[in-house]
mmCIF file of C-alpha atoms in Angstrom:
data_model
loop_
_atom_site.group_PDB
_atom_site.id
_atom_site.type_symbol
_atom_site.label_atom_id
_atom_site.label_comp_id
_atom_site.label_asym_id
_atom_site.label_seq_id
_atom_site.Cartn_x
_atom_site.Cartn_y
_atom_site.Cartn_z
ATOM 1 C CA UNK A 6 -3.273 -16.220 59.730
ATOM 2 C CA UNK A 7 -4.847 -18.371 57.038
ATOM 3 C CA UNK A 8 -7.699 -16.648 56.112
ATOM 4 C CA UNK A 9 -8.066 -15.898 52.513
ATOM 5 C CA UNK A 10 -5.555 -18.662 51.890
ATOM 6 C CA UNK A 11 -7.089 -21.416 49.186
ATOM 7 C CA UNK A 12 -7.111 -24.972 50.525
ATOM 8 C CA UNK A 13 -5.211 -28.005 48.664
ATOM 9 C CA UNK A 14 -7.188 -30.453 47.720
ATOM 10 C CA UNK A 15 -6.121 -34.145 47.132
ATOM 11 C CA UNK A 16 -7.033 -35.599 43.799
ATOM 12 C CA UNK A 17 -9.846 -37.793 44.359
ATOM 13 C CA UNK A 18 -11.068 -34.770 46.485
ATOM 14 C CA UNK A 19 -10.824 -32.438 44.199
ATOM 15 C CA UNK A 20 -12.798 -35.284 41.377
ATOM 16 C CA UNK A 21 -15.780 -35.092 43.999
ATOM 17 C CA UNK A 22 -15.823 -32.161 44.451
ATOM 18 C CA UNK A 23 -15.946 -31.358 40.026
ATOM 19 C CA UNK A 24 -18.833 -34.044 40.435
ATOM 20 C CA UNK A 25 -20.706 -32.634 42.756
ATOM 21 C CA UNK A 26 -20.493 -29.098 40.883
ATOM 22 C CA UNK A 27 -21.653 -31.201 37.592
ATOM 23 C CA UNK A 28 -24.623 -32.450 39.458
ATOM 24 C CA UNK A 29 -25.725 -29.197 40.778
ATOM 25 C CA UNK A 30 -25.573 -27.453 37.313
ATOM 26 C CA UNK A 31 -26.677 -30.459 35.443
ATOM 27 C CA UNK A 32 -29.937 -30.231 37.632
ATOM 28 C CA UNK A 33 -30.988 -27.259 37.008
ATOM 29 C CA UNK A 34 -29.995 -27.250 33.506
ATOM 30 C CA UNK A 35 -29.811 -29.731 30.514
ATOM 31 C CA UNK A 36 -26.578 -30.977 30.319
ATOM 32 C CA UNK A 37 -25.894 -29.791 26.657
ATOM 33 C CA UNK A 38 -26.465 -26.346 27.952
ATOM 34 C CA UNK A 39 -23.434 -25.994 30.216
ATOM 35 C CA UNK A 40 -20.395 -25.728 29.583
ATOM 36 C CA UNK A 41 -16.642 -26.815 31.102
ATOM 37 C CA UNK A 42 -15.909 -23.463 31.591
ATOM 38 C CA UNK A 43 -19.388 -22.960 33.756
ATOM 39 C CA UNK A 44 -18.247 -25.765 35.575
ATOM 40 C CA UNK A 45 -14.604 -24.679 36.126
ATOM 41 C CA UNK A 46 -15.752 -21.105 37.371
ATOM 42 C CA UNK A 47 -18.398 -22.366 39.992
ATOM 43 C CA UNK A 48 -15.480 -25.251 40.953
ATOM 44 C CA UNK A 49 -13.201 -22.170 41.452
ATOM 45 C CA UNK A 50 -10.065 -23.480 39.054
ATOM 46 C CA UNK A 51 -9.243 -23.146 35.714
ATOM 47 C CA UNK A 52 -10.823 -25.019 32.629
ATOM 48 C CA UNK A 53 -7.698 -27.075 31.741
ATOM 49 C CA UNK A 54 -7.349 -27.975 35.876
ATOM 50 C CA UNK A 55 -10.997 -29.275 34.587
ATOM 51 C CA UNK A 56 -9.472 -31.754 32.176
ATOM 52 C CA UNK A 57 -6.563 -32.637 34.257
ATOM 53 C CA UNK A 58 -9.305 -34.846 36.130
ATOM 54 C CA UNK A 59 -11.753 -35.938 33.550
ATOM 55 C CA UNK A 60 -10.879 -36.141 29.611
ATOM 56 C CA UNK A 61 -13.818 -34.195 29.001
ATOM 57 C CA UNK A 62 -17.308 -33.000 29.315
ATOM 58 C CA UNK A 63 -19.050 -36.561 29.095
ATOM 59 C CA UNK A 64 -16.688 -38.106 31.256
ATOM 60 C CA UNK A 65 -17.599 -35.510 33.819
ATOM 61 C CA UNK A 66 -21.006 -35.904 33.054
ATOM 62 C CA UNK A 67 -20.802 -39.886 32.950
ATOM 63 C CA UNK A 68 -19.392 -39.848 36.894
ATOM 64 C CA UNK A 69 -22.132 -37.269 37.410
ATOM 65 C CA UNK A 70 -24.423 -39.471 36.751
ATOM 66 C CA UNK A 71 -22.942 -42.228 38.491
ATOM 67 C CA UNK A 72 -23.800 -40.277 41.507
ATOM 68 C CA UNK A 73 -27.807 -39.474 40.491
ATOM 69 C CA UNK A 74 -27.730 -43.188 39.703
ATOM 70 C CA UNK A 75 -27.359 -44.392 43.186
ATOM 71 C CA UNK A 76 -29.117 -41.595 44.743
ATOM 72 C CA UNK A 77 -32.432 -42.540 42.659
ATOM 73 C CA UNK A 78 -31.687 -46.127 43.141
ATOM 74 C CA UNK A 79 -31.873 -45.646 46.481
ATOM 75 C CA UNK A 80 -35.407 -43.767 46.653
ATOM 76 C CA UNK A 81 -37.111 -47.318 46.085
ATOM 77 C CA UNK A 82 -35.585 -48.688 49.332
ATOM 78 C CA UNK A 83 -38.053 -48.745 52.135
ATOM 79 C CA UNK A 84 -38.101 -51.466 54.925
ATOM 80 C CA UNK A 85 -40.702 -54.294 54.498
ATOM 81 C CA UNK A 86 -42.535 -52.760 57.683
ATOM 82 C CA UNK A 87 -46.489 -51.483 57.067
ATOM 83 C CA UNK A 88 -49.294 -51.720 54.637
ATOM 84 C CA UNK A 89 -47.354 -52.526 50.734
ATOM 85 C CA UNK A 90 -49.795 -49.272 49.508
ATOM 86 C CA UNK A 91 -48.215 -46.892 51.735
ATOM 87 C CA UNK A 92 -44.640 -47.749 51.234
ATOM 88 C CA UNK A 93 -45.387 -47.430 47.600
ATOM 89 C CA UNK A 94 -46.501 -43.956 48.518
ATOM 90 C CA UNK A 95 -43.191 -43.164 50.530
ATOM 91 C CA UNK A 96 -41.629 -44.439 47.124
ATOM 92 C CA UNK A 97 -43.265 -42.449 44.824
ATOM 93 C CA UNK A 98 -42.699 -39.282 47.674
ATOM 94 C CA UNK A 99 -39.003 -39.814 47.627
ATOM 95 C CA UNK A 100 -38.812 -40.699 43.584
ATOM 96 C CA UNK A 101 -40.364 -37.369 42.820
ATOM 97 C CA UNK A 102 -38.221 -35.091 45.303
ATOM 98 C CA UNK A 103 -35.661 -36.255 42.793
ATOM 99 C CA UNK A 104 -37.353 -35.699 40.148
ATOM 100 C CA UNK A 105 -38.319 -32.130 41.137
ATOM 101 C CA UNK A 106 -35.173 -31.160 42.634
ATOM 102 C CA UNK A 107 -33.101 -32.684 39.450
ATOM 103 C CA UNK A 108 -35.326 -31.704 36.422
ATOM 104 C CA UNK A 109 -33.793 -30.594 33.486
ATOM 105 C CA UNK A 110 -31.013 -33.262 34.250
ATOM 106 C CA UNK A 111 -33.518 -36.284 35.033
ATOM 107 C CA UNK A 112 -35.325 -35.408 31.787
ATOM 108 C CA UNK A 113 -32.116 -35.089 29.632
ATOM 109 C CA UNK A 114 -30.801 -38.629 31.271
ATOM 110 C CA UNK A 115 -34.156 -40.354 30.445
ATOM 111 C CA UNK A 116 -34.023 -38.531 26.865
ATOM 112 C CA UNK A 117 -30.836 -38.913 25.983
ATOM 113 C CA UNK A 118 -28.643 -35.880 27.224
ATOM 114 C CA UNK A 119 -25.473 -35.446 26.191
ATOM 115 C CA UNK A 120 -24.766 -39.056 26.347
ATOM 116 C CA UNK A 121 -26.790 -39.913 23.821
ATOM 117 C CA UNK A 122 -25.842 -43.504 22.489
ATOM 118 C CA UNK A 123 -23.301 -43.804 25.697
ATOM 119 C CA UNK A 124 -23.304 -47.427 26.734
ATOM 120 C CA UNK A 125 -22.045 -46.257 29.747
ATOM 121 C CA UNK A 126 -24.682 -44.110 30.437
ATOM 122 C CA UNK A 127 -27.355 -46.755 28.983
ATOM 123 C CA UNK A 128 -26.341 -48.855 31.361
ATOM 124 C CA UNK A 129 -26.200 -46.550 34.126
ATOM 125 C CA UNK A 130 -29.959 -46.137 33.294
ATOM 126 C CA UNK A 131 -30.492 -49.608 33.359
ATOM 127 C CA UNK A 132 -29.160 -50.448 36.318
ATOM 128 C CA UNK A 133 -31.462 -47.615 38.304
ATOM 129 C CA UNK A 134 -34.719 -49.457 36.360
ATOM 130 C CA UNK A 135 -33.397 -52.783 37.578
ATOM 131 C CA UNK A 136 -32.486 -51.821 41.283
ATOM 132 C CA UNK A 137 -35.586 -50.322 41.060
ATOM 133 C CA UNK A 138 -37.622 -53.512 39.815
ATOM 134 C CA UNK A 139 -35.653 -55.385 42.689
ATOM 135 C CA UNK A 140 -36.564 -53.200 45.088
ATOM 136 C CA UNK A 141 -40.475 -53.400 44.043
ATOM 137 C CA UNK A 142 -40.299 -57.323 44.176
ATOM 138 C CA UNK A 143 -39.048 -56.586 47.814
ATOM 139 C CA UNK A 144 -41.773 -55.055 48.561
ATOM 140 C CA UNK A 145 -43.893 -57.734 47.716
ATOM 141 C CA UNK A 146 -41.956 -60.485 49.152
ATOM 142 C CA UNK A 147 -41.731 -62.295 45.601
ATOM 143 C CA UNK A 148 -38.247 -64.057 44.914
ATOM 144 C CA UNK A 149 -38.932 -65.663 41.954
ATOM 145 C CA UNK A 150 -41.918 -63.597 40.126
ATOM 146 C CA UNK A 151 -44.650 -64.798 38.326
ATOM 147 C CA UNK A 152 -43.853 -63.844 34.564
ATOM 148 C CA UNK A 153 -46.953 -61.581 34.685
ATOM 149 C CA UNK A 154 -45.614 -59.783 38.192
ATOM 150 C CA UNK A 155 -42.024 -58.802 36.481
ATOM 151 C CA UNK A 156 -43.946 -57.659 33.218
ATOM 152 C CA UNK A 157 -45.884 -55.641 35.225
ATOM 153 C CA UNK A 158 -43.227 -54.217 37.645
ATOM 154 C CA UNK A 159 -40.836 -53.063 34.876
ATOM 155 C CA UNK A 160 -44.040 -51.695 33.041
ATOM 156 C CA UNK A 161 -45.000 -49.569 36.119
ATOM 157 C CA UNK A 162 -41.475 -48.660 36.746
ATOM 158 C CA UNK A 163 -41.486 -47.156 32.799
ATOM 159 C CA UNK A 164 -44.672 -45.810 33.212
ATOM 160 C CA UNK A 165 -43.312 -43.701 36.637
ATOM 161 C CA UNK A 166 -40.249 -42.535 34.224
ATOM 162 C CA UNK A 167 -42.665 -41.170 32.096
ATOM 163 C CA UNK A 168 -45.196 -39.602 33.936
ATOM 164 C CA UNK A 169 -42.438 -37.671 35.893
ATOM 165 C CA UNK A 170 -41.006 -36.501 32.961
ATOM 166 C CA UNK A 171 -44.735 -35.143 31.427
ATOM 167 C CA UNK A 172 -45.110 -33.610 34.959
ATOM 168 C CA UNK A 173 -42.027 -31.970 34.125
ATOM 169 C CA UNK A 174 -43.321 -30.282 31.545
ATOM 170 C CA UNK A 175 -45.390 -27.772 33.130
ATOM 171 C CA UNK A 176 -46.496 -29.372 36.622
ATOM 172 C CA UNK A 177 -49.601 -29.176 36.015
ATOM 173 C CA UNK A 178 -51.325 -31.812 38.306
ATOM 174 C CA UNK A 179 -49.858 -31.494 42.038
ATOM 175 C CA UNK A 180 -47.346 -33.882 42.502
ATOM 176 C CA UNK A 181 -49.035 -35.524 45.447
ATOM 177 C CA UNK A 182 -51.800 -36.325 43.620
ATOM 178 C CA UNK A 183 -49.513 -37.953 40.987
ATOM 179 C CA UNK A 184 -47.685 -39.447 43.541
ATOM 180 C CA UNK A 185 -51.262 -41.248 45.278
ATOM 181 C CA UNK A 186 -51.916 -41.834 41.097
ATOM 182 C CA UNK A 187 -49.327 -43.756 40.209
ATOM 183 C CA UNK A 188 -49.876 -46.399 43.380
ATOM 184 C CA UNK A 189 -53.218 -46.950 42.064
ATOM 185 C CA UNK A 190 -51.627 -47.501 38.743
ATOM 186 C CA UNK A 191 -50.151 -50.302 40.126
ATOM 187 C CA UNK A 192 -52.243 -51.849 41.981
ATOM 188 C CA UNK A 193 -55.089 -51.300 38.885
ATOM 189 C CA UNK A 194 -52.125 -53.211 36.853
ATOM 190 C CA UNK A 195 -51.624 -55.641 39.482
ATOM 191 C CA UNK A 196 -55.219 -56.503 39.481
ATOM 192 C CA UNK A 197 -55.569 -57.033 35.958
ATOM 193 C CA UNK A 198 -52.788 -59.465 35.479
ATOM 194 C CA UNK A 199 -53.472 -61.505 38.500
ATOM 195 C CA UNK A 200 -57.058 -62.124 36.364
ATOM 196 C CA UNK A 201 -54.996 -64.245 34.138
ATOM 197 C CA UNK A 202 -52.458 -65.618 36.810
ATOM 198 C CA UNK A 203 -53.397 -67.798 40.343
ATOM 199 C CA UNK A 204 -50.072 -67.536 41.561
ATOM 200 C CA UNK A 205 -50.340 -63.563 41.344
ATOM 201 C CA UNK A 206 -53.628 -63.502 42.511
ATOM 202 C CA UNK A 207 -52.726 -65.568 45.769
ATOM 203 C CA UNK A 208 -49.730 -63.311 46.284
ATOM 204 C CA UNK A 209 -52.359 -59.856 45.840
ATOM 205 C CA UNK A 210 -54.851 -61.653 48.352
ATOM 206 C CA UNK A 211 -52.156 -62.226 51.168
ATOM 207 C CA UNK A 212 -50.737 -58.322 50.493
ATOM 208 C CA UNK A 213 -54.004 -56.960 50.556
ATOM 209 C CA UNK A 214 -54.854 -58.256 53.810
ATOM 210 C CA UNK A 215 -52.726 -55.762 55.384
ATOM 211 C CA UNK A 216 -54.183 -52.956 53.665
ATOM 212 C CA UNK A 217 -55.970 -50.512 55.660
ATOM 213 C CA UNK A 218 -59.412 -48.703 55.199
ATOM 214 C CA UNK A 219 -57.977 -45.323 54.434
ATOM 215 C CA UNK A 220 -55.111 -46.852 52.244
ATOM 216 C CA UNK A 221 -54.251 -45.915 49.051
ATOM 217 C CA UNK A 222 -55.405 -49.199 47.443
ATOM 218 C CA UNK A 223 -58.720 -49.658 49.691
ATOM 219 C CA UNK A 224 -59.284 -45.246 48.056
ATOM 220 C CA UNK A 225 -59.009 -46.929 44.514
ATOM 221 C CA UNK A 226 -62.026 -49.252 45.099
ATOM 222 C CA UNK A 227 -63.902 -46.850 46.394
ATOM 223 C CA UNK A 228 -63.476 -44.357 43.731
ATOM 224 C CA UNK A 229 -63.862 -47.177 41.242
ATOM 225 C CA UNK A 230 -67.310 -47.841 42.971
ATOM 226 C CA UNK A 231 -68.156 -44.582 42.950
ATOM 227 C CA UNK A 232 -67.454 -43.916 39.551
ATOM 228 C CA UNK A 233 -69.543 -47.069 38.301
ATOM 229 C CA UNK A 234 -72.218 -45.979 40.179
ATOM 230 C CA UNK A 235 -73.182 -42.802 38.273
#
């Protein structure tokens, strides 16, 4: 009989498994709030066991976010298939399911946390924006972006940081509507710098093509219509 009898677990095992603990607590609490011992209970070993695998509380909290990294990374990857509006919206869909099921540890990441002048961590955040920024240009089929396009890529891509982390704060506008809002925010931004820039402006003409008449773009004209018209 081996019920009741603990498993053995192998070392690097046993370091995802620690992570993946992190992670859970980390999201639904900021990371300065929890503690190695919270971490060792809900792992089911003891706090030095803890340390035998990671020197301390940042490290743990450093592969932690390792982890988030890639996961949020990998909401902005979408196959070039469809209208560019709606896979924006699938974007913004999966970007806030993080975001909602990660919370207090998205908002202490993009604040700071723990980590706070880590350039580990500082660079961990980086590399999410850029993934991110590559991901967008995907989208768009640009390789090598008009100045004004990566400006306003990596602009839009701060601006979704920080409307998910007001949103946070209460959740006070549906997310879906946020979600719909922040497409039109870049399109609206799109649209203003391909004013000043041909090169954009033919790249916008050939995207919007695609766009159908109950797309998220082709709602934005309407409702700028609309509102013009009162």
């Amino acid at each position: 009989m081996t019920t009741g009898v603990r498993r053995r677990m192998g070392v690097e095992e046993r370091r995802q498994q620690l992570i993946g603990v992190a992670l859970e607590l980390f999201s639904r609490r900021s990371p300065d709030d929890v503690s190695i011992d919270e971490i060792a209970s809900a792992a089911g070993i003891s706090r030095p066991l803890v340390y035998h695998y990671f020197p301390g509380k940042l490290s743990l909290y450093e592969a932690a976010l390792r982890r988030a990294a890639d996961d949020l990374a990998s909401r902005f990857v979408e196959p070039r298939e469809g209208p560019l509006g709606a896979r924006l919206v699938r974007v913004m869909g999966r970007y806030f399911d993080f975001v909602d099921e990660h919370g207090p540890g998205f908002s202490a990441l993009m604040r700071g946390g723990p980590a706070v002048g880590s350039s580990t961590t500082n660079a961990l955040v980086d590399s999410v924006r850029q993934r991110a920024y590559e991901q967008i240009l995907s989208h768009m089929g640009s390789v090598d972006p008009p100045s004004r396009l990566e400006l306003v890529v990596r602009s839009w891509i701060s601006l979704a940081e920080s409307t998910a982390l007001i949103w946070l704060d209460g959740r006070r506008i549906p997310r879906e509507e946020l979600e719909v809002q922040l497409v039109h925010d870049f399109a609206a931004l799109c649209a203003v710098a391909a004013a000043h820039d041909e090169e954009l402006g033919v790249l916008l003409r050939d995207l919007l093509k695609d766009e159908p008449g109950d797309g998220p773009f082709t709602d934005l004209v309407g409702r700028l219509i609309a509102l013009a018209s009162r």
